[in-house]
PDB file of C-alpha atoms in Angstrom:
ATOM      1  CA  MET A1476      17.642  -5.004   8.837  1.00  0.00           C
ATOM      2  CA  ALA A1477      14.705  -2.917  10.113  1.00  0.00           C
ATOM      3  CA  ALA A1478      17.052  -0.523  11.943  1.00  0.00           C
ATOM      4  CA  LYS A1479      19.028   0.012   8.739  1.00  0.00           C
ATOM      5  CA  ARG A1480      15.859   0.770   6.779  1.00  0.00           C
ATOM      6  CA  LEU A1481      14.586   3.158   9.450  1.00  0.00           C
ATOM      7  CA  LYS A1482      17.910   5.025   9.372  1.00  0.00           C
ATOM      8  CA  GLN A1483      17.674   5.307   5.593  1.00  0.00           C
ATOM      9  CA  LEU A1484      14.093   6.627   5.763  1.00  0.00           C
ATOM     10  CA  VAL A1485      15.245   9.238   8.309  1.00  0.00           C
ATOM     11  CA  ALA A1486      18.220  10.149   6.094  1.00  0.00           C
ATOM     12  CA  ASP A1487      15.879  10.492   3.099  1.00  0.00           C
ATOM     13  CA  GLY A1488      13.622  12.853   5.055  1.00  0.00           C
ATOM     14  CA  LEU A1489      10.540  10.597   5.117  1.00  0.00           C
ATOM     15  CA  LEU A1490      10.637   9.875   8.848  1.00  0.00           C
ATOM     16  CA  GLN A1491      11.726  11.845  11.890  1.00  0.00           C
ATOM     17  CA  ARG A1492      13.122  10.160  15.005  1.00  0.00           C
ATOM     18  CA  ARG A1493      11.613  11.633  18.195  1.00  0.00           C
ATOM     19  CA  PRO A1494      12.631  10.773  21.757  1.00  0.00           C
ATOM     20  CA  TYR A1495      10.020  10.017  24.396  1.00  0.00           C
ATOM     21  CA  GLN A1496      10.184   8.676  27.940  1.00  0.00           C
ATOM     22  CA  ASP A1497       7.591   6.900  30.040  1.00  0.00           C
ATOM     23  CA  PRO A1498       7.844   7.773  33.762  1.00  0.00           C
ATOM     24  CA  GLY A1499      10.592   5.726  35.393  1.00  0.00           C
ATOM     25  CA  LYS A1500      11.751   4.234  32.073  1.00  0.00           C
ATOM     26  CA  ARG A1501      14.689   4.871  29.776  1.00  0.00           C
ATOM     27  CA  THR A1502      14.425   7.209  26.802  1.00  0.00           C
ATOM     28  CA  ARG A1503      13.028   5.524  23.722  1.00  0.00           C
ATOM     29  CA  TYR A1504      12.410   6.753  20.187  1.00  0.00           C
ATOM     30  CA  GLU A1505       9.389   6.830  17.942  1.00  0.00           C
ATOM     31  CA  TYR A1506       9.426   7.354  14.210  1.00  0.00           C
ATOM     32  CA  VAL A1507       6.883   9.778  12.743  1.00  0.00           C
ATOM     33  CA  LEU A1508       6.206  10.791   9.181  1.00  0.00           C
ATOM     34  CA  THR A1509       7.579  14.115   8.011  1.00  0.00           C
ATOM     35  CA  GLU A1510       5.621  16.316   5.621  1.00  0.00           C
ATOM     36  CA  LEU A1511       7.503  14.624   2.765  1.00  0.00           C
ATOM     37  CA  GLY A1512       6.530  11.224   4.163  1.00  0.00           C
ATOM     38  CA  ARG A1513       2.890  12.277   4.485  1.00  0.00           C
ATOM     39  CA  GLU A1514       2.852  13.072   0.773  1.00  0.00           C
ATOM     40  CA  LEU A1515       3.280   9.320   0.160  1.00  0.00           C
ATOM     41  CA  PHE A1516      -0.053   8.574   1.869  1.00  0.00           C
ATOM     42  CA  PRO A1517      -2.044   8.240  -1.398  1.00  0.00           C
ATOM     43  CA  VAL A1518       0.627   5.860  -2.719  1.00  0.00           C
ATOM     44  CA  LEU A1519       0.357   3.694   0.400  1.00  0.00           C
ATOM     45  CA  VAL A1520      -3.445   3.631   0.142  1.00  0.00           C
ATOM     46  CA  ALA A1521      -3.187   2.619  -3.526  1.00  0.00           C
ATOM     47  CA  LEU A1522      -0.730  -0.201  -2.717  1.00  0.00           C
ATOM     48  CA  ILE A1523      -2.983  -1.508   0.056  1.00  0.00           C
ATOM     49  CA  GLN A1524      -5.984  -1.300  -2.289  1.00  0.00           C
ATOM     50  CA  TRP A1525      -4.033  -3.217  -4.975  1.00  0.00           C
ATOM     51  CA  GLY A1526      -2.946  -5.844  -2.441  1.00  0.00           C
ATOM     52  CA  GLU A1527      -6.564  -6.440  -1.422  1.00  0.00           C
ATOM     53  CA  ARG A1528      -7.401  -7.338  -5.033  1.00  0.00           C
ATOM     54  CA  LEU A1529      -4.791 -10.115  -4.948  1.00  0.00           C
ATOM     55  CA  GLY A1530      -7.185 -12.004  -2.687  1.00  0.00           C
ATOM     56  CA  ARG A1531      -4.748 -12.771   0.108  1.00  0.00           C
ATOM     57  CA  GLU A1532      -6.086 -12.945   3.629  1.00  0.00           C
ATOM     58  CA  GLY A1533      -4.986 -10.614   6.403  1.00  0.00           C
ATOM     59  CA  GLY A1534      -3.169  -7.346   6.007  1.00  0.00           C
ATOM     60  CA  VAL A1535      -4.072  -3.765   6.809  1.00  0.00           C
ATOM     61  CA  GLU A1536      -7.379  -2.038   6.253  1.00  0.00           C
ATOM     62  CA  LEU A1537      -7.442   1.747   6.252  1.00  0.00           C
ATOM     63  CA  VAL A1538     -10.791   3.305   7.106  1.00  0.00           C
ATOM     64  CA  HIS A1539     -12.253   6.781   7.494  1.00  0.00           C
ATOM     65  CA  VAL A1540     -12.551   7.432  11.241  1.00  0.00           C
ATOM     66  CA  GLY A1541     -15.692   9.518  10.682  1.00  0.00           C
ATOM     67  CA  CYS A1542     -17.831   6.777   9.100  1.00  0.00           C
ATOM     68  CA  GLY A1543     -15.788   3.547   9.131  1.00  0.00           C
ATOM     69  CA  SER A1544     -15.743   3.136   5.346  1.00  0.00           C
ATOM     70  CA  PRO A1545     -12.605   1.781   3.660  1.00  0.00           C
ATOM     71  CA  LEU A1546     -10.325   4.287   1.958  1.00  0.00           C
ATOM     72  CA  GLY A1547      -9.735   4.298  -1.791  1.00  0.00           C
ATOM     73  CA  VAL A1548      -7.594   6.263  -4.190  1.00  0.00           C
ATOM     74  CA  VAL A1549      -9.023   8.281  -7.064  1.00  0.00           C
ATOM     75  CA  VAL A1550      -7.004   9.838  -9.878  1.00  0.00           C
ATOM     76  CA  GLU A1551      -8.290  13.237 -10.875  1.00  0.00           C
ATOM     77  CA  CYS A1552      -7.137  16.146 -12.993  1.00  0.00           C
ATOM     78  CA  ALA A1553      -6.406  19.616 -11.631  1.00  0.00           C
ATOM     79  CA  LYS A1554     -10.015  20.630 -12.374  1.00  0.00           C
ATOM     80  CA  GLY A1555     -11.380  17.825 -10.202  1.00  0.00           C
ATOM     81  CA  HIS A1556     -12.524  15.405 -12.931  1.00  0.00           C
ATOM     82  CA  GLU A1557     -12.044  11.709 -12.131  1.00  0.00           C
ATOM     83  CA  VAL A1558      -9.748  10.232 -14.809  1.00  0.00           C
ATOM     84  CA  ALA A1559      -9.458   6.589 -15.910  1.00  0.00           C
ATOM     85  CA  LEU A1560      -6.352   5.162 -17.579  1.00  0.00           C
ATOM     86  CA  PRO A1561      -7.849   5.164 -21.128  1.00  0.00           C
ATOM     87  CA  ASP A1562      -8.501   8.912 -20.735  1.00  0.00           C
ATOM     88  CA  THR A1563      -4.873   9.658 -19.906  1.00  0.00           C
ATOM     89  CA  ALA A1564      -2.057  10.958 -22.106  1.00  0.00           C
ATOM     90  CA  ALA A1565       1.621  11.365 -21.261  1.00  0.00           C
ATOM     91  CA  TRP A1566       3.355  14.507 -22.485  1.00  0.00           C
ATOM     92  CA  LEU A1567       7.102  14.949 -22.401  1.00  0.00           C
ATOM     93  CA  VAL A1568       8.278  18.133 -20.733  1.00  0.00           C
ATOM     94  CA  ARG A1569      11.552  19.406 -22.176  1.00  0.00           C
ATOM     95  CA  ASP A1570      12.904  21.857 -19.636  1.00  0.00           C
ATOM     96  CA  GLY A1571       9.968  22.925 -17.522  1.00  0.00           C
ATOM     97  CA  ASN A1572       9.116  25.788 -19.906  1.00  0.00           C
ATOM     98  CA  GLY A1573       7.672  23.943 -22.885  1.00  0.00           C
ATOM     99  CA  THR A1574       6.042  20.643 -23.653  1.00  0.00           C
ATOM    100  CA  ASP A1575       6.115  18.285 -26.594  1.00  0.00           C
ATOM    101  CA  HIS A1576       2.431  17.587 -27.042  1.00  0.00           C
ATOM    102  CA  PRO A1577      -0.222  18.022 -29.729  1.00  0.00           C
TER     103      PRO A1577
END
C-alpha cells in the first residue's frame, strides 16, 4: 500500500524519487519533496498542530532548529496582518478578472 501511495505522490509531482548507493551496497531510492510538495509544509504543520489539540499521546513535534520552539501556523493577509476566522470573508471570483463582493 505504501509503495502505491509513493508512486501516486511522485506522479502528482509532490515527491521526487532519487537513487543513492552506499559503498558496497545496491542502489536504493529516497523520496524528497519537490517545490510543489514543499508548498504543503504549512498545511502539514497545521494538521500536526490540530492533532496535538486532540490530546493523543505520541506523534511528531516540529521545532525551529534555531531555538527549539515548536512550530505553529498563522493566517495572515497579504499586508501581514494576522487574521482570525471571525475577521474573514469569502468572495466568489467569477473568471479571474472580477469578483462578486461588496
